Amino acid sequence: MYAGIDYETYYDKDCTITDGLQNYLKHDNFDAYMVSIYCDDNFAWVGHPKDAPWDKLEGVIALSHNRGFDEPVHDHLISTGVIPPTKFKEWHCTADMAAYSGYPRSLKESLKESLGLVMSKEVRDNMKGRQFEDLDKEEKLELAKYALFDAKGCACLWKENESSWPEWERDLSRETTRMCWDGVPIDEEEIHKSIGILSQKICDSIRVLPWTEAQAGALSPKEWSAWCRSQGKEPPASMAKTDPEVIEWIKDNPEEGKVLEATHDLRGANSLLKKFETMGGRIENGRLPYGMKYFGAHTGRDSGDSGFNMQNLPRGGMYGVDLRSCVRAGAGKTLLVSDLAQIEARCAAWLAGEDDMLELARQGMDWYEAQARAFSMYKDSAPLKIQNPTLRHTMKQMCLGCQFAMSANKFSLITGVEYDDATSMVRTFRSKMPKLVKLWASMERDMRESNGEDYEIGLPSGRTMKYRRVELEKGLSAEIPRGGKMQRLRFWKGTLIENATQAFARDVFMDRVLALRKAGHRVVLRVHDEVVIEADLDNAKEAAEDINRIMSEPPEWCKSLPLGTDVEQMERYTK
């Protein structure tokens, strides 16, 4: 038996989940005033949580369209004595299931795409800043109907799609939620110290600006341009730090350039300060809970959530602070960081059946050396990395630039290689990787032949990537989930092989993450193809060896895929 469960809670501009779920639950105005329940035996109930028939739900599979919200709300109500403890068999997220199934995450859009059902969020949107007790009888009735539709929608989505959602993906969905709730260990003292340093940097930058003494108007293009002209200088068309015209303008006008650079520092320090303040405001018992979407991208990779993206922490120091290094192991602990080396290149070659270099990699050879030898570009007995690092760099450029059908012109623009050299490298890669080139062509051909229908790419894990409603009228296109709804995008052989490779690599990585968890390792963060584990300091060596073993062993469904990995031990997350 299963039951859709949906909580309705008070929210306004100050009492909001965007400040972190734990802060929202502790806010003075937080109020979970309604819960709706819909079971597969058509039992339906809606009302205040304290009055809900929780005894009827003992042992059922609980479903919510955002388990990462509804389950913590449920646990909070138990801990505060509002409702009794409830022993569900499991609790699944139908938003995660919808994303895996190739639908948008939102309940509204997933119901539309999966079941053809139409719902409106107007009732919920109108509740912003309104207390339940202030509603009239008709408004309360409309809200109850809306809430019950949400719960029923979860149950209907589950009935339609749960059989195609594998158990290991459900485990990964739950593991993602657990990891985020657990959070990463944080150096709270360093966070507050950094906030002070950045605040001072902001003040120092403002002092350099002749047209203001405050933040207001400090970054105004109009004020900047007027000041430049008052100095007899014509300002550049842009103020952007990375604009080539701006870079040249600063060189030609060093005194005025110092002012423009101060605006760059002000903008950068302000952006970084917001990140530190967000982290500082969410720390709980020395840890930072965070948000992350399971299956956040079409390929299945994670994406950021909850207003702070742990997937995109800046690398290295900036303005005297280092955000990433504030993730710090606690007392008696250490961080062990491991990634899958050249995983996309290995997966692309495996999908295409490029056996020569795969066999060399299985022998433990560096991937770029394996590629150089398979291309007959290197025959020395010494490791390529030591003997000819320049050639290894060339192989890396070729691999990363050419494996997804990149043209010579684009390859030249991205890598900085001269066009003639880029043309030669692209030709060499394609001539030496004929099976991969053939795979590109077959994927695009097969998608074109799916005109008017859905196109699917089967992956080694058993998963299927879906491209819905293929069209050729304005070029090869299909609909995929993007930005909360189905969007029509253009595709070609390069994007198709890139999608398939990244999806395959994601499945391999996630399989290994679950293997790490099964072995008892505490995973605290996933970043693309990298995993961060918190381990006991006095057991670090043994843990690192076990992590290396697990990460080097391919999944059962692609046993011939050669994996490469390393494990780094660190006190602070700096990789």
XYZ file of C-alpha atoms in Angstrom:
575
model
C 0.000 0.000 0.000
C 1.197 3.525 -0.740
C 0.029 7.018 0.169
C 0.678 10.440 -1.304
C 1.445 12.934 1.480
C 1.620 16.686 0.982
C 2.166 19.369 3.622
C 0.993 22.977 3.270
C 2.983 25.500 5.308
C 2.976 29.232 5.876
C 5.510 31.314 3.924
C 6.334 34.949 3.234
C 9.383 36.935 2.128
C 11.073 36.488 5.531
C 9.786 33.032 6.463
C 11.028 31.114 3.450
C 12.834 27.923 2.551
C 15.339 29.904 0.478
C 17.093 30.773 3.760
C 17.724 27.079 4.384
C 15.229 24.417 5.426
C 16.455 24.194 9.007
C 16.085 27.974 9.421
C 12.618 27.840 7.898
C 11.476 25.137 10.312
C 12.790 27.151 13.276
C 11.262 30.463 12.152
C 8.758 31.976 14.591
C 6.113 32.176 11.868
C 6.524 28.618 10.591
C 3.213 26.790 10.619
C 2.376 23.436 9.036
C -1.363 24.032 8.994
C -2.514 21.310 6.609
C -1.622 17.822 5.412
C -3.327 15.918 2.619
C -3.257 12.124 2.265
C -4.319 9.971 -0.667
C -3.941 6.172 -0.588
C -4.043 3.624 -3.385
C -7.276 2.221 -1.918
C -8.862 5.644 -2.638
C -8.828 6.671 1.017
C -8.426 10.460 1.118
C -8.036 12.858 4.021
C -7.107 16.537 4.401
C -6.894 18.710 7.503
C -4.566 19.782 10.302
C -1.645 17.366 10.855
C -2.546 16.826 14.524
C -5.894 15.363 13.479
C -4.614 13.129 10.665
C -5.229 9.343 10.843
C -1.546 8.474 11.120
C -2.313 5.041 12.554
C -3.828 4.048 9.196
C -0.477 4.769 7.493
C 1.668 2.427 9.582
C 3.795 0.314 7.223
C 2.744 2.041 3.988
C 5.070 3.472 1.339
C 4.963 7.247 1.778
C 5.186 9.435 -1.326
C 5.802 13.167 -1.652
C 6.656 15.259 -4.650
C 9.455 16.866 -2.695
C 10.492 14.418 -0.010
C 13.406 16.718 0.847
C 10.772 19.142 2.183
C 7.826 17.045 3.332
C 9.803 14.469 5.298
C 11.730 17.056 7.396
C 8.451 18.881 8.056
C 6.934 15.576 9.174
C 9.933 14.821 11.417
C 9.797 18.358 12.843
C 6.149 17.911 13.799
C 7.015 14.630 15.513
C 9.911 16.190 17.425
C 7.725 19.093 18.591
C 4.923 16.768 19.723
C 2.353 17.899 17.157
C 1.939 14.418 15.646
C 2.845 10.908 16.834
C 5.763 8.924 15.357
C 4.821 7.106 12.154
C 6.591 3.973 10.892
C 6.405 4.139 7.114
C 7.839 1.238 5.128
C 9.734 3.706 2.908
C 9.433 7.332 1.830
C 10.003 8.108 -1.844
C 10.228 11.331 -3.826
C 8.019 11.355 -6.915
C 9.832 14.461 -8.194
C 13.019 12.370 -8.318
C 11.108 9.574 -10.028
C 9.673 12.008 -12.581
C 13.131 13.378 -13.371
C 14.506 9.859 -13.867
C 11.557 9.085 -16.161
C 12.396 12.029 -18.417
C 9.739 14.437 -17.174
C 10.084 17.891 -15.581
C 10.482 17.816 -11.799
C 7.507 20.036 -10.929
C 4.279 18.240 -10.067
C 2.324 20.447 -12.444
C 4.510 19.690 -15.454
C 5.149 16.023 -14.679
C 1.410 15.335 -14.343
C 0.836 17.111 -17.640
C 3.535 15.156 -19.486
C 3.052 11.757 -17.860
C -0.719 11.593 -17.380
C -2.150 14.512 -19.340
C -3.550 16.065 -16.148
C -3.806 19.838 -15.735
C -3.373 21.562 -12.397
C -3.072 25.164 -11.265
C -0.690 26.510 -8.599
C -2.733 29.710 -8.210
C -4.266 28.681 -4.887
C -0.822 28.005 -3.376
C 0.660 31.175 -4.844
C -2.137 33.215 -3.260
C -1.219 31.895 0.190
C 2.010 33.911 0.408
C 1.888 35.947 3.614
C -1.589 34.659 4.556
C -2.364 32.675 7.700
C -4.755 29.752 7.351
C -7.023 31.005 10.148
C -7.530 34.282 8.259
C -9.121 32.541 5.246
C -12.879 32.447 4.795
C -14.767 29.163 4.496
C -14.693 29.081 0.698
C -10.946 29.818 0.561
C -10.230 27.033 3.055
C -12.263 24.623 0.946
C -10.373 25.587 -2.236
C -7.042 25.155 -0.447
C -8.087 21.723 0.823
C -9.065 20.653 -2.715
C -5.735 21.911 -4.047
C -3.761 20.078 -1.358
C -5.633 16.829 -1.915
C -5.005 17.075 -5.659
C -1.260 17.292 -4.877
C -1.366 14.143 -2.743
C -3.448 12.278 -5.315
C -1.099 13.471 -8.060
C 1.858 11.892 -6.226
C 0.002 8.603 -5.945
C -1.004 8.641 -9.619
C 2.536 9.408 -10.768
C 3.820 6.540 -8.643
C 1.301 4.101 -10.073
C 2.230 5.093 -13.628
C 6.030 5.221 -13.353
C 7.367 3.339 -10.318
C 7.886 0.043 -12.167
C 10.479 1.708 -14.457
C 12.411 3.331 -11.589
C 15.109 0.794 -10.579
C 15.750 -0.012 -6.948
C 19.356 1.206 -7.120
C 18.184 4.595 -8.390
C 15.674 4.784 -5.539
C 18.545 4.040 -3.160
C 20.528 6.856 -4.772
C 17.578 9.224 -4.398
C 17.390 8.441 -0.669
C 21.183 8.627 -0.334
C 21.192 12.098 -1.913
C 18.648 13.314 0.620
C 20.578 11.751 3.523
C 23.868 13.249 2.355
C 22.386 16.730 2.071
C 20.681 16.579 5.470
C 23.898 15.313 7.055
C 25.817 18.184 5.462
C 29.526 18.883 5.241
C 31.787 19.700 8.210
C 32.457 23.437 8.311
C 35.061 25.731 9.863
C 32.595 28.206 11.342
C 35.330 30.445 12.742
C 36.902 30.766 9.284
C 33.501 31.614 7.785
C 33.004 34.557 10.149
C 36.613 35.682 9.738
C 36.176 35.676 5.959
C 32.968 37.708 6.209
C 34.948 40.388 8.052
C 37.742 40.365 5.449
C 35.289 40.692 2.570
C 33.346 43.458 4.299
C 36.597 45.405 4.655
C 37.455 44.732 0.986
C 34.104 46.167 -0.034
C 34.710 49.322 2.011
C 38.218 49.696 0.576
C 36.914 49.337 -2.971
C 34.196 51.943 -2.459
C 36.784 54.426 -1.167
C 38.543 54.281 -4.544
C 35.387 55.318 -6.429
C 35.210 59.127 -6.873
C 31.445 59.303 -7.462
C 30.131 57.645 -4.299
C 30.805 56.853 -0.672
C 28.262 54.051 -0.401
C 27.168 50.877 -2.173
C 24.236 52.643 -3.829
C 25.276 53.639 -7.332
C 28.798 52.321 -6.876
C 28.521 50.045 -9.892
C 26.448 52.396 -12.025
C 27.687 52.429 -15.670
C 26.213 55.918 -16.006
C 28.216 57.286 -13.047
C 31.374 55.518 -14.228
C 31.051 56.887 -17.761
C 30.366 60.417 -16.519
C 33.439 60.340 -14.278
C 35.641 59.008 -17.115
C 34.563 61.816 -19.407
C 35.193 64.353 -16.648
C 38.778 63.099 -16.723
C 38.948 63.570 -20.487
C 38.737 59.822 -21.179
C 36.184 57.951 -23.285
C 35.079 54.888 -21.268
C 34.991 51.395 -22.768
C 31.601 50.135 -23.930
C 31.560 47.583 -21.110
C 32.688 47.434 -17.484
C 33.092 43.637 -17.575
C 36.335 42.333 -16.091
C 36.863 39.705 -18.785
C 35.998 41.891 -21.796
C 39.125 42.118 -24.036
C 38.372 45.797 -24.724
C 38.278 46.515 -20.989
C 41.570 44.693 -20.423
C 43.262 46.786 -23.134
C 41.637 49.995 -21.876
C 43.069 49.451 -18.389
C 46.539 48.954 -19.867
C 46.241 52.191 -21.859
C 44.760 54.169 -18.960
C 46.451 52.878 -15.772
C 45.236 55.618 -13.388
C 41.598 55.475 -14.456
C 42.012 51.712 -14.744
C 42.565 51.507 -10.993
C 39.061 52.884 -10.512
C 37.571 50.397 -12.956
C 39.434 47.559 -11.223
C 37.933 48.727 -7.932
C 34.450 48.171 -9.410
C 35.539 44.666 -10.378
C 36.755 44.013 -6.832
C 33.539 45.434 -5.410
C 31.357 43.242 -7.588
C 33.421 40.125 -6.889
C 33.674 40.717 -3.138
C 29.930 41.367 -2.886
C 29.154 38.112 -4.702
C 31.546 36.122 -2.543
C 30.271 37.770 0.649
C 26.733 36.596 -0.120
C 27.988 33.028 -0.417
C 29.817 33.213 2.914
C 26.808 34.799 4.617
C 24.532 32.094 3.223
C 26.855 29.389 4.543
C 27.228 31.122 7.907
C 23.468 31.405 8.303
C 22.863 27.708 7.703
C 25.489 26.090 9.938
C 24.064 23.709 12.500
C 26.222 21.901 15.057
C 29.380 22.482 13.049
C 27.905 21.189 9.790
C 26.380 22.785 6.720
C 23.244 21.052 5.411
C 22.703 21.875 1.751
C 20.437 21.206 -1.176
C 21.175 19.068 -4.218
C 18.849 17.698 -6.866
C 19.099 14.001 -7.643
C 18.892 13.710 -11.435
C 19.036 17.479 -11.771
C 20.164 17.383 -15.419
C 18.938 15.507 -18.503
C 22.009 13.258 -18.270
C 21.127 12.346 -14.679
C 23.894 14.344 -13.041
C 23.319 16.255 -9.811
C 22.521 19.956 -9.807
C 22.483 22.644 -7.111
C 19.402 23.513 -5.084
C 18.102 25.632 -2.189
C 19.838 28.870 -3.179
C 23.420 27.644 -2.679
C 25.251 25.450 -5.156
C 27.745 23.104 -3.524
C 28.592 21.899 -7.045
C 30.192 25.222 -7.880
C 32.405 26.294 -4.982
C 35.183 28.599 -6.285
C 38.654 27.081 -6.337
C 41.585 28.813 -4.658
C 41.838 32.012 -2.640
C 40.214 35.261 -3.682
C 40.292 38.650 -1.922
C 42.124 37.031 0.978
C 39.540 34.308 1.600
C 38.991 30.742 0.379
C 35.398 29.504 0.358
C 36.107 25.918 -0.615
C 38.646 25.393 2.177
C 36.005 26.274 4.768
C 34.813 22.691 4.308
C 37.079 21.246 6.983
C 37.212 17.916 8.742
C 36.188 17.997 12.388
C 38.228 16.859 15.367
C 39.559 13.340 14.906
C 38.371 13.266 11.297
C 39.897 13.731 7.855
C 38.603 14.225 4.311
C 39.339 11.646 1.633
C 38.657 12.900 -1.889
C 38.495 10.589 -4.892
C 37.480 11.072 -8.500
C 37.201 8.963 -11.634
C 40.065 10.037 -13.887
C 39.263 10.783 -17.557
C 35.916 9.072 -17.013
C 34.177 10.641 -20.024
C 36.999 9.704 -22.411
C 36.980 6.134 -21.105
C 33.194 5.885 -21.375
C 33.097 7.281 -24.915
C 35.745 4.775 -26.046
C 33.897 1.914 -24.298
C 30.565 2.816 -25.911
C 32.236 2.871 -29.324
C 34.275 -0.303 -28.743
C 37.697 1.306 -29.256
C 39.412 -1.769 -27.834
C 43.093 -0.997 -28.453
C 43.365 1.888 -26.020
C 40.884 0.304 -23.614
C 43.135 -2.745 -23.338
C 46.173 -0.576 -22.580
C 44.166 1.262 -19.915
C 43.127 -2.050 -18.369
C 46.822 -2.707 -17.815
C 46.943 0.402 -15.621
C 48.349 2.785 -18.228
C 47.607 6.522 -18.046
C 44.695 7.196 -20.421
C 46.446 9.850 -22.515
C 49.478 7.587 -22.890
C 47.182 4.727 -23.910
C 45.678 6.982 -26.521
C 49.084 8.115 -27.809
C 50.242 4.505 -28.149
C 46.994 3.405 -29.810
C 47.443 6.316 -32.261
C 51.061 5.142 -32.925
C 52.281 8.547 -31.727
C 54.398 7.205 -28.846
C 56.491 4.033 -28.630
C 59.090 4.738 -25.924
C 59.145 2.299 -22.996
C 59.204 5.131 -20.438
C 55.912 6.607 -19.134
C 54.673 9.393 -21.394
C 54.033 11.711 -18.451
C 57.752 11.671 -17.620
C 59.325 11.248 -21.032
C 57.199 13.652 -23.094
C 54.780 15.801 -21.075
C 54.239 18.068 -24.094
C 52.843 15.177 -26.129
C 50.674 14.118 -23.194
C 49.223 17.643 -23.070
C 48.538 17.437 -26.816
C 46.755 14.103 -26.349
C 44.682 15.582 -23.554
C 43.653 18.500 -25.773
C 42.735 16.134 -28.583
C 40.759 13.856 -26.295
C 38.778 16.555 -24.538
C 38.241 18.633 -27.665
C 37.569 15.994 -30.320
C 35.641 13.170 -28.644
C 32.332 14.987 -29.071
C 32.744 15.793 -32.791
C 34.112 19.312 -32.310
C 35.114 21.109 -35.531
C 38.669 22.300 -36.160
C 37.543 25.927 -36.008
C 35.894 25.557 -32.595
C 38.799 23.444 -31.352
C 41.175 26.248 -32.316
C 39.055 28.912 -30.598
C 38.712 26.957 -27.337
C 42.266 25.634 -27.002
C 44.193 28.496 -28.593
C 45.868 26.082 -31.014
C 46.559 27.536 -34.464
C 43.837 26.656 -36.965
C 46.087 24.550 -39.205
C 47.340 22.578 -36.207
C 43.774 22.193 -34.939
C 42.690 20.860 -38.331
C 45.501 18.292 -38.268
C 44.651 17.211 -34.708
C 40.961 16.787 -35.489
C 41.747 14.736 -38.594
C 44.190 12.563 -36.666
C 41.706 11.923 -33.870
C 38.924 10.972 -36.262
C 41.121 8.716 -38.369
C 42.386 6.899 -35.255
C 38.951 6.606 -33.609
C 36.807 5.294 -36.505
C 34.393 3.380 -34.269
C 33.622 6.495 -32.234
C 33.088 8.544 -35.406
C 30.771 5.808 -36.679
C 28.842 5.889 -33.397
C 28.328 9.674 -33.712
C 26.888 9.246 -37.191
C 24.611 6.349 -36.244
C 23.126 8.225 -33.275
C 22.218 11.240 -35.387
C 20.883 9.021 -38.180
C 18.731 7.040 -35.761
C 17.332 10.199 -34.224
C 16.466 11.592 -37.665
C 14.671 8.365 -38.480
C 12.574 8.890 -35.317
C 10.947 11.995 -36.823
C 7.449 12.395 -35.378
C 8.186 9.973 -32.539
C 10.336 9.755 -29.411
C 14.014 8.851 -29.704
C 15.722 6.785 -27.007
C 19.355 6.067 -26.184
C 19.858 2.882 -24.211
C 22.689 2.962 -21.664
C 24.754 0.063 -20.271
C 23.108 0.452 -16.848
C 19.713 -0.316 -18.364
C 18.615 3.306 -18.220
C 17.063 4.971 -21.262
C 17.580 8.620 -22.202
C 14.452 10.053 -23.805
C 14.166 12.720 -26.494
C 10.481 13.383 -26.994
C 8.603 14.426 -30.132
C 11.488 14.536 -32.610
C 11.125 17.056 -35.453
C 13.146 17.859 -38.579
C 11.279 20.908 -39.854
C 13.719 23.518 -38.523
C 16.648 21.209 -38.031
C 16.905 18.103 -35.864
C 15.145 18.871 -32.565
C 13.345 17.209 -29.674
C 11.900 18.069 -26.266
C 13.706 17.364 -22.998
C 13.149 18.681 -19.437
C 14.866 22.041 -18.986
C 14.118 24.907 -16.595
C 11.148 23.161 -14.999
C 9.290 22.311 -18.206
C 9.706 20.503 -21.504
C 11.734 22.580 -23.953
C 12.470 21.984 -27.615
C 16.202 22.005 -28.314
C 18.355 21.403 -31.375
C 20.532 18.293 -31.465
C 23.313 16.913 -33.620
C 25.795 14.063 -33.401
C 28.091 16.033 -31.061
C 25.425 16.726 -28.425
C 24.030 13.189 -28.672
C 27.361 11.464 -28.043
C 28.135 13.989 -25.300
C 24.778 13.311 -23.619
C 25.209 9.550 -23.851
C 28.796 9.655 -22.591
C 28.020 11.924 -19.651
C 24.973 9.838 -18.731
C 27.035 6.625 -18.851
C 29.779 8.270 -16.764
C 27.178 9.459 -14.275
C 25.752 5.954 -13.887
C 29.223 4.494 -13.323
C 30.053 7.150 -10.724
C 26.760 6.815 -8.860
C 27.090 3.024 -8.791
C 30.457 3.471 -7.101
C 29.021 6.015 -4.644
C 26.440 3.476 -3.513
C 29.188 0.867 -3.221
C 31.115 3.246 -0.953
C 28.052 3.723 1.220
C 27.432 -0.022 1.366
C 31.026 -0.453 2.554
C 30.314 1.967 5.420
C 32.038 5.124 4.138
C 30.456 8.459 5.057
C 29.950 10.344 1.790
C 29.385 14.034 2.523
C 29.577 15.582 -0.947
C 29.460 14.689 -4.639
C 30.843 17.101 -7.236
C 30.488 15.841 -10.814
C 32.832 12.802 -10.877
C 34.387 13.481 -7.471
C 33.328 12.181 -4.082
C 34.253 13.612 -0.666
C 34.290 11.228 2.289
C 34.662 12.056 5.976
C 36.740 9.385 7.703
C 38.292 8.729 11.090
C 41.780 10.198 11.170
C 43.289 7.169 12.897
C 41.882 4.876 10.199
C 42.631 7.108 7.193
C 45.149 4.833 5.467
C 42.917 1.759 5.545
C 39.897 3.820 4.477
C 41.816 5.362 1.563
C 42.910 1.927 0.351
C 39.350 0.626 0.478
C 37.999 3.716 -1.322
C 40.637 3.301 -4.034
C 39.674 -0.348 -4.452
C 35.959 0.426 -4.738
C 36.412 3.368 -7.109
C 38.717 1.316 -9.360
C 36.241 -1.553 -9.736
C 33.708 -1.082 -12.563
C 30.006 -1.880 -12.083
C 28.700 -5.355 -12.857
C 27.008 -4.109 -16.023
C 30.258 -2.809 -17.612
C 32.943 -5.047 -16.124
C 35.349 -4.413 -19.021
C 35.419 -0.629 -18.492
C 38.873 0.339 -17.153
C 38.564 2.881 -14.332
C 41.308 5.127 -13.036
C 41.214 6.894 -9.688
C 43.260 8.321 -6.865
C 42.501 9.234 -3.273
C 43.789 12.394 -1.633
C 43.736 12.989 2.100
C 43.210 16.555 3.286
C 42.098 18.496 6.316
C 40.373 21.136 4.188
C 38.565 20.613 0.895
C 40.928 22.266 -1.591
C 40.903 19.929 -4.599
